[in-house]
Amino acid sequence: MENWSELLHDLLVEIAKKITSIEDFVSFGVVCSSWYAAATRDNFTPSTQIPWLMLAEVEQQNESELWRQFFSLSSGRIFKVILPEASKIRCLSSLGWLLTLGELNANLLHPLLRLQIQLPDLNTFQDYDEIENVEQDYVHKMVLSSNPAVTCDYLVMVTHGFGGVLGFWRPGDVSWTAADRLGFYIYDLTFYKDKLYAVDVRGGVIVCDVNGPNPTQVRTVSIAPDGFLPHAQLYLVGWVDDTLLVVSRKVALMNDSGNYGTTSFRVIQLDLRHNKWSTINNLGKRALFLGYNSSFFVETSDKVGCKGNCIYFTDDCGESYFGTPEGGGKDMGIFNMLDGSIEPHFGGKSLSHIVAEEYRSKS
């Protein structure tokens, strides 16, 4: 056929439905306008994907077609996606969705399926007016309970305000709901076994049964053993067999010249059934993904370009994004649990004064 753009729409839809790779689907949609029209959510059933890295925004001239770049770990390619909704704005991520954060507004945005869900304004949190520089500091981390593209029964859960208080929203709510405060700064959160778990500055794992009769009630499950305190950050990952991982990241602190960087990680495991802690030195054929994004792991045995027994991390040093001339983003890499070595996963430069996030392409 001389002109591929003249293929019948029904035929293009059938072709699109055969695609399972997110990279192939993106490439399919940018061929021409008729192919783009067939590349919709209803015509795509992706397989489990290796996460993409959302790169820092670059200066662009055409304000009507603002795009963002995503780096594929599996292929080493950079994909451009027209995404004006994510221009010059802070983004967090979970299950392939971005949480875009303005001064007041917050939205869920799926950058590849072209879906956007409006959330209540952030000032529906009672302590919103207590925070200065709200657009930078108010919401710290976000996690989804399930994928809004496939179900209406989901929760958006965040840490927010002074001390990283837990909060959540579910479809139909007109405002955000804040959970009870325990008085300790919360580093990270995860949704595991239908409950919201978080880790605080004590190394304490706390739980909030957001689907139970008292959805705002928070209690401490267990506190990490003595000596396991964060050098810069703690992360919480839902693991296997009723266990959670708590990960401590050691960072060489910023000096007068603006230099800083991750040097190591430590991992411990909490058995929720027996309330027992143990050290983890080997992740097996799994890899962790940590940063400002929601913390998670992937099985690597059948994934090209993703290494097992490794921790993939991005730069979550807030001071570097907001307090250095060139911005943050340089503290990224792959930490090998076997020998403690660190290597880059993205060889280019991705620096910004606005946070750039890992983006998971499929739940």
Short mmCIF file of C-alpha atoms in Angstrom, two decimals:
data_model
loop_
_atom_site.label_atom_id
_atom_site.label_comp_id
_atom_site.label_asym_id
_atom_site.label_seq_id
_atom_site.Cartn_x
_atom_site.Cartn_y
_atom_site.Cartn_z
CA MET A 1 0.00 0.00 0.00
CA GLU A 2 1.40 3.40 -0.99
CA ASN A 3 -0.04 5.46 1.88
CA TRP A 4 -0.19 3.82 5.31
CA SER A 5 -2.22 6.73 6.65
CA GLU A 6 -5.13 5.62 4.46
CA LEU A 7 -5.60 2.28 6.20
CA LEU A 8 -9.18 1.79 7.37
CA HIS A 9 -9.79 2.80 10.99
CA ASP A 10 -11.26 -0.61 11.86
CA LEU A 11 -8.11 -2.30 10.58
CA LEU A 12 -5.89 0.05 12.61
CA VAL A 13 -7.94 -0.73 15.71
CA GLU A 14 -7.40 -4.46 15.19
CA ILE A 15 -3.65 -3.88 14.80
CA ALA A 16 -3.54 -1.74 17.95
CA LYS A 17 -5.30 -4.46 19.94
CA LYS A 18 -2.52 -6.91 19.07
CA ILE A 19 0.16 -4.71 20.65
CA THR A 20 1.24 -5.54 24.22
CA SER A 21 4.43 -3.47 24.52
CA ILE A 22 3.97 0.10 25.73
CA GLU A 23 6.92 1.19 23.62
CA ASP A 24 5.41 -0.27 20.44
CA PHE A 25 2.05 1.28 21.31
CA VAL A 26 3.59 4.74 21.69
CA SER A 27 5.44 4.32 18.39
CA PHE A 28 2.20 3.17 16.74
CA GLY A 29 0.37 6.30 17.87
CA VAL A 30 2.87 8.81 16.47
CA VAL A 31 2.90 7.51 12.88
CA CYS A 32 0.18 9.90 11.75
CA SER A 33 -3.16 11.34 12.85
CA SER A 34 -5.22 8.33 11.75
CA TRP A 35 -2.98 5.91 13.66
CA TYR A 36 -3.05 8.25 16.67
CA ALA A 37 -6.86 8.10 16.62
CA ALA A 38 -6.72 4.31 16.90
CA ALA A 39 -4.22 4.36 19.79
CA THR A 40 -6.78 4.71 22.58
CA ARG A 41 -7.14 3.12 26.01
CA ASP A 42 -9.86 0.73 24.84
CA ASN A 43 -7.57 -0.65 22.13
CA PHE A 44 -4.57 -1.42 24.32
CA THR A 45 -4.03 -4.28 26.78
CA PRO A 46 -0.43 -3.97 27.96
CA SER A 47 1.66 -6.68 29.52
CA THR A 48 3.63 -6.00 32.71
CA GLN A 49 6.28 -3.44 31.83
CA ILE A 50 9.62 -2.28 33.15
CA PRO A 51 9.25 1.25 34.54
CA TRP A 52 10.10 4.27 32.45
CA LEU A 53 11.97 7.25 33.82
CA MET A 54 10.26 10.60 33.36
CA LEU A 55 13.03 13.06 32.51
CA ALA A 56 13.30 16.71 33.45
CA GLU A 57 11.45 19.10 31.19
CA VAL A 58 13.43 20.91 28.51
CA GLU A 59 12.81 24.41 27.17
CA GLN A 60 10.34 24.38 24.26
CA GLN A 61 9.18 27.01 21.81
CA ASN A 62 5.79 25.62 20.76
CA GLU A 63 3.47 26.16 23.71
CA SER A 64 0.61 24.32 21.97
CA GLU A 65 2.48 20.99 21.76
CA LEU A 66 4.41 20.75 25.02
CA TRP A 67 5.96 17.32 25.41
CA ARG A 68 7.74 15.34 28.10
CA GLN A 69 10.45 12.73 27.65
CA PHE A 70 10.46 9.20 29.04
CA PHE A 71 13.51 6.96 29.15
CA SER A 72 13.00 3.22 28.64
CA LEU A 73 15.26 1.01 30.74
CA SER A 74 14.62 -2.00 28.53
CA SER A 75 15.51 -0.44 25.18
CA GLY A 76 17.60 2.57 26.18
CA ARG A 77 15.38 4.76 24.00
CA ILE A 78 13.85 8.14 24.85
CA PHE A 79 10.20 8.66 23.94
CA LYS A 80 8.55 12.04 23.51
CA VAL A 81 4.92 12.30 24.60
CA ILE A 82 2.82 15.42 24.06
CA LEU A 83 1.80 16.27 27.61
CA PRO A 84 0.97 19.95 28.23
CA GLU A 85 -0.81 18.97 31.47
CA ALA A 86 2.59 18.06 32.99
CA SER A 87 4.46 21.17 31.88
CA LYS A 88 6.20 23.31 34.50
CA ILE A 89 4.46 21.47 37.31
CA ARG A 90 5.49 19.02 40.00
CA CYS A 91 4.63 15.36 39.42
CA LEU A 92 4.54 12.29 41.65
CA SER A 93 3.78 8.82 40.32
CA SER A 94 2.15 5.46 41.05
CA LEU A 95 0.93 2.58 38.87
CA GLY A 96 1.60 4.46 35.64
CA TRP A 97 -0.33 7.56 36.75
CA LEU A 98 1.08 10.99 37.53
CA LEU A 99 -0.21 13.16 40.34
CA THR A 100 0.21 16.71 39.01
CA LEU A 101 0.40 19.34 41.73
CA GLY A 102 -0.35 23.03 41.34
CA GLU A 103 -0.63 25.59 44.09
CA LEU A 104 -4.22 24.55 44.78
CA ASN A 105 -5.24 21.95 42.25
CA ALA A 106 -4.29 18.28 42.00
CA ASN A 107 -5.05 15.88 39.17
CA LEU A 108 -4.36 12.29 38.22
CA LEU A 109 -2.92 12.05 34.73
CA HIS A 110 -2.11 8.97 32.67
CA PRO A 111 0.42 10.24 30.14
CA LEU A 112 0.02 7.43 27.62
CA LEU A 113 -3.71 6.70 27.80
CA ARG A 114 -4.54 10.43 27.71
CA LEU A 115 -6.76 10.23 30.78
CA GLN A 116 -7.10 12.91 33.45
CA ILE A 117 -9.05 12.77 36.72
CA GLN A 118 -9.69 15.96 38.65
CA LEU A 119 -9.17 15.67 42.41
CA PRO A 120 -10.40 18.01 45.16
CA ASP A 121 -8.33 21.13 45.74
CA LEU A 122 -5.54 20.66 48.23
CA ASN A 123 -6.94 23.38 50.48
CA THR A 124 -9.67 20.93 51.51
CA PHE A 125 -7.00 19.56 53.86
CA GLN A 126 -7.49 21.43 57.13
CA ASP A 127 -3.81 22.34 57.58
CA TYR A 128 -3.25 23.61 54.03
CA ASP A 129 -2.91 27.27 55.01
CA GLU A 130 -0.21 26.46 57.57
CA ILE A 131 2.40 25.69 54.87
CA GLU A 132 4.57 28.19 53.02
CA ASN A 133 5.58 27.45 49.40
CA VAL A 134 2.68 25.04 49.22
CA GLU A 135 3.23 24.01 45.60
CA GLN A 136 6.70 22.71 46.50
CA ASP A 137 6.26 21.27 49.94
CA TYR A 138 2.71 20.26 50.73
CA VAL A 139 2.36 16.78 49.18
CA HIS A 140 5.44 14.56 49.53
CA LYS A 141 4.54 11.04 48.34
CA MET A 142 1.55 9.41 46.61
CA VAL A 143 0.36 5.84 46.10
CA LEU A 144 -2.69 4.38 44.36
CA SER A 145 -4.52 1.36 45.73
CA SER A 146 -5.37 0.15 42.21
CA ASN A 147 -5.33 1.38 38.62
CA PRO A 148 -8.07 3.98 37.90
CA ALA A 149 -7.94 2.96 34.23
CA VAL A 150 -9.45 -0.43 35.03
CA THR A 151 -11.60 0.19 38.12
CA CYS A 152 -13.56 2.94 39.88
CA ASP A 153 -12.85 1.31 43.25
CA TYR A 154 -9.53 2.91 44.13
CA LEU A 155 -7.91 5.26 46.63
CA VAL A 156 -5.39 8.07 46.18
CA MET A 157 -3.20 8.15 49.30
CA VAL A 158 -0.60 10.81 50.12
CA THR A 159 1.69 12.15 52.81
CA HIS A 160 1.12 15.86 53.22
CA GLY A 161 1.76 18.93 55.36
CA PHE A 162 4.13 19.31 58.27
CA GLY A 163 5.32 15.92 59.42
CA GLY A 164 4.08 14.08 56.35
CA VAL A 165 0.59 13.33 57.67
CA LEU A 166 -1.34 10.53 55.92
CA GLY A 167 -4.34 11.50 53.83
CA PHE A 168 -6.55 9.95 51.18
CA TRP A 169 -9.31 10.52 48.65
CA ARG A 170 -11.72 8.10 47.01
CA PRO A 171 -14.02 8.72 43.99
CA GLY A 172 -17.13 10.59 45.07
CA ASP A 173 -15.50 12.44 47.97
CA VAL A 174 -15.67 16.25 47.75
CA SER A 175 -12.56 16.76 49.90
CA TRP A 176 -9.39 15.08 51.06
CA THR A 177 -9.48 13.14 54.33
CA ALA A 178 -6.60 13.39 56.80
CA ALA A 179 -5.72 10.44 59.00
CA ASP A 180 -4.97 10.77 62.71
CA ARG A 181 -1.51 12.06 63.66
CA LEU A 182 0.93 10.02 65.70
CA GLY A 183 3.41 12.88 65.94
CA PHE A 184 6.28 11.36 63.95
CA TYR A 185 7.44 12.45 60.50
CA ILE A 186 6.36 9.97 57.82
CA TYR A 187 8.85 9.12 55.09
CA ASP A 188 6.98 6.74 52.80
CA LEU A 189 3.72 4.85 52.35
CA THR A 190 2.42 1.81 50.50
CA PHE A 191 -0.89 0.03 49.97
CA TYR A 192 -0.59 -3.63 50.93
CA LYS A 193 -3.20 -6.30 51.64
CA ASP A 194 -6.03 -3.71 51.45
CA LYS A 195 -4.45 -1.46 54.09
CA LEU A 196 -2.37 1.69 54.05
CA TYR A 197 1.06 1.22 55.64
CA ALA A 198 3.71 3.88 56.25
CA VAL A 199 7.17 4.19 57.77
CA ASP A 200 8.11 7.10 60.03
CA VAL A 201 11.27 8.71 61.33
CA ARG A 202 11.57 6.15 64.15
CA GLY A 203 11.71 3.34 61.63
CA GLY A 204 8.22 2.59 62.86
CA VAL A 205 5.77 0.86 60.56
CA ILE A 206 2.25 2.22 61.05
CA VAL A 207 -1.05 1.09 59.55
CA CYS A 208 -4.35 2.74 58.64
CA ASP A 209 -7.28 0.50 57.66
CA VAL A 210 -8.72 2.91 55.09
CA ASN A 211 -11.39 0.39 54.08
CA GLY A 212 -12.42 -0.47 57.65
CA PRO A 213 -14.96 1.05 60.06
CA ASN A 214 -12.43 3.60 61.37
CA PRO A 215 -10.59 4.69 58.20
CA THR A 216 -8.67 7.58 59.81
CA GLN A 217 -7.38 5.61 62.81
CA VAL A 218 -3.61 5.03 62.78
CA ARG A 219 -1.62 2.66 64.97
CA THR A 220 1.99 1.52 65.22
CA VAL A 221 2.59 -2.05 64.05
CA SER A 222 6.28 -2.37 64.95
CA ILE A 223 9.48 -0.33 65.21
CA ALA A 224 12.69 -1.28 63.40
CA PRO A 225 15.57 -2.64 65.51
CA ASP A 226 18.00 -0.22 67.15
CA GLY A 227 20.68 1.02 64.80
CA PHE A 228 18.51 1.05 61.71
CA LEU A 229 17.98 4.78 61.38
CA PRO A 230 17.91 6.67 58.07
CA HIS A 231 20.96 8.56 56.87
CA ALA A 232 18.72 10.51 54.51
CA GLN A 233 15.53 8.64 53.67
CA LEU A 234 13.45 5.57 54.48
CA TYR A 235 11.27 3.69 52.01
CA LEU A 236 8.51 1.12 52.46
CA VAL A 237 7.82 -1.63 49.93
CA GLY A 238 5.04 -4.21 49.98
CA TRP A 239 6.90 -7.52 49.57
CA VAL A 240 5.84 -11.19 49.47
CA ASP A 241 4.34 -13.63 51.99
CA ASP A 242 2.81 -10.98 54.30
CA THR A 243 6.04 -9.00 54.66
CA LEU A 244 7.11 -5.40 54.17
CA LEU A 245 10.58 -4.11 53.31
CA VAL A 246 12.00 -1.04 55.01
CA VAL A 247 14.92 0.42 53.05
CA SER A 248 17.42 2.93 54.44
CA ARG A 249 19.32 5.10 51.96
CA LYS A 250 22.67 6.55 52.95
CA VAL A 251 23.58 9.80 51.24
CA ALA A 252 26.75 11.88 51.40
CA LEU A 253 25.27 15.21 52.43
CA MET A 254 25.47 18.32 50.31
CA ASN A 255 28.56 20.46 50.87
CA ASP A 256 29.33 24.07 50.01
CA SER A 257 29.98 23.17 46.38
CA GLY A 258 26.60 21.48 46.06
CA ASN A 259 27.92 17.93 45.81
CA TYR A 260 25.91 15.07 47.27
CA GLY A 261 25.13 11.49 46.37
CA THR A 262 23.88 8.08 47.46
CA THR A 263 26.54 5.73 48.81
CA SER A 264 24.60 2.66 49.99
CA PHE A 265 21.31 1.05 50.97
CA ARG A 266 20.27 -1.28 53.79
CA VAL A 267 17.17 -3.48 53.67
CA ILE A 268 15.25 -5.12 56.51
CA GLN A 269 12.04 -7.11 56.43
CA LEU A 270 9.04 -7.08 58.74
CA ASP A 271 7.01 -10.29 58.96
CA LEU A 272 3.51 -8.97 59.64
CA ARG A 273 2.17 -12.32 60.85
CA HIS A 274 4.81 -12.79 63.56
CA ASN A 275 5.90 -9.16 64.08
CA LYS A 276 9.50 -10.20 63.46
CA TRP A 277 12.32 -8.25 61.82
CA SER A 278 15.15 -9.72 59.74
CA THR A 279 17.96 -8.39 57.53
CA ILE A 280 17.71 -8.83 53.75
CA ASN A 281 21.00 -9.09 51.86
CA ASN A 282 19.67 -10.54 48.62
CA LEU A 283 16.55 -9.57 46.66
CA GLY A 284 16.79 -12.56 44.36
CA LYS A 285 15.29 -12.03 40.91
CA ARG A 286 13.58 -8.84 41.97
CA ALA A 287 14.47 -5.16 41.72
CA LEU A 288 13.31 -2.25 43.87
CA PHE A 289 12.40 1.17 42.46
CA LEU A 290 12.77 4.04 44.92
CA GLY A 291 12.58 7.83 44.81
CA TYR A 292 9.80 10.39 44.93
CA ASN A 293 7.70 7.80 43.06
CA SER A 294 5.70 5.22 44.97
CA SER A 295 8.09 2.47 46.11
CA PHE A 296 7.65 -0.92 44.47
CA PHE A 297 9.42 -3.98 43.10
CA VAL A 298 9.33 -5.91 39.83
CA GLU A 299 10.16 -9.49 38.97
CA THR A 300 13.17 -9.45 36.65
CA SER A 301 13.47 -13.04 35.46
CA ASP A 302 11.63 -12.31 32.19
CA LYS A 303 12.44 -8.61 31.85
CA VAL A 304 15.05 -7.38 29.39
CA GLY A 305 17.09 -4.45 30.69
CA CYS A 306 16.21 -4.83 34.35
CA LYS A 307 18.68 -6.42 36.78
CA GLY A 308 17.70 -8.59 39.71
CA ASN A 309 19.06 -8.07 43.23
CA CYS A 310 19.38 -4.34 42.53
CA ILE A 311 17.85 -1.08 43.70
CA TYR A 312 16.97 1.48 41.02
CA PHE A 313 16.82 4.95 42.54
CA THR A 314 16.17 8.54 41.54
CA ASP A 315 17.07 11.82 43.19
CA ASP A 316 14.73 12.71 46.06
CA CYS A 317 16.94 15.28 47.78
CA GLY A 318 14.46 18.15 47.93
CA GLU A 319 17.14 20.68 48.79
CA SER A 320 18.90 20.00 45.49
CA TYR A 321 15.78 20.72 43.42
CA PHE A 322 14.89 23.95 45.17
CA GLY A 323 18.23 25.18 46.50
CA THR A 324 20.95 24.67 43.88
CA PRO A 325 21.65 26.69 40.71
CA GLU A 326 21.35 23.76 38.29
CA GLY A 327 18.58 21.93 40.13
CA GLY A 328 18.25 18.33 41.28
CA GLY A 329 18.23 15.06 39.45
CA LYS A 330 21.85 13.93 39.31
CA ASP A 331 21.68 11.40 42.18
CA MET A 332 20.29 8.50 40.14
CA GLY A 333 21.57 5.00 39.52
CA ILE A 334 21.46 1.26 40.17
CA PHE A 335 22.72 -0.09 43.49
CA ASN A 336 23.92 -3.70 43.37
CA MET A 337 23.01 -5.55 46.57
CA LEU A 338 25.72 -8.16 45.94
CA ASP A 339 28.83 -5.96 45.91
CA GLY A 340 27.54 -2.50 46.86
CA SER A 341 28.51 -0.95 43.53
CA ILE A 342 26.54 1.83 41.87
CA GLU A 343 26.17 2.33 38.13
CA PRO A 344 24.01 4.74 36.09
CA HIS A 345 20.73 3.70 34.50
CA PHE A 346 20.39 6.90 32.43
CA GLY A 347 23.57 8.17 30.84
CA GLY A 348 22.36 11.66 29.99
CA LYS A 349 21.68 14.74 32.09
CA SER A 350 18.26 15.35 33.62
CA LEU A 351 18.36 18.35 35.95
CA SER A 352 15.48 20.52 37.07
CA HIS A 353 14.13 22.76 39.79
CA ILE A 354 10.90 20.75 39.50
CA VAL A 355 10.88 17.10 40.56
CA ALA A 356 11.22 14.47 37.78
CA GLU A 357 9.86 11.05 38.59
CA GLU A 358 10.09 7.41 37.81
CA TYR A 359 7.01 6.39 35.93
CA ARG A 360 5.65 2.89 36.06
CA SER A 361 3.96 2.09 32.78
CA LYS A 362 1.66 -0.68 34.03
CA SER A 363 0.36 -1.91 37.37
#
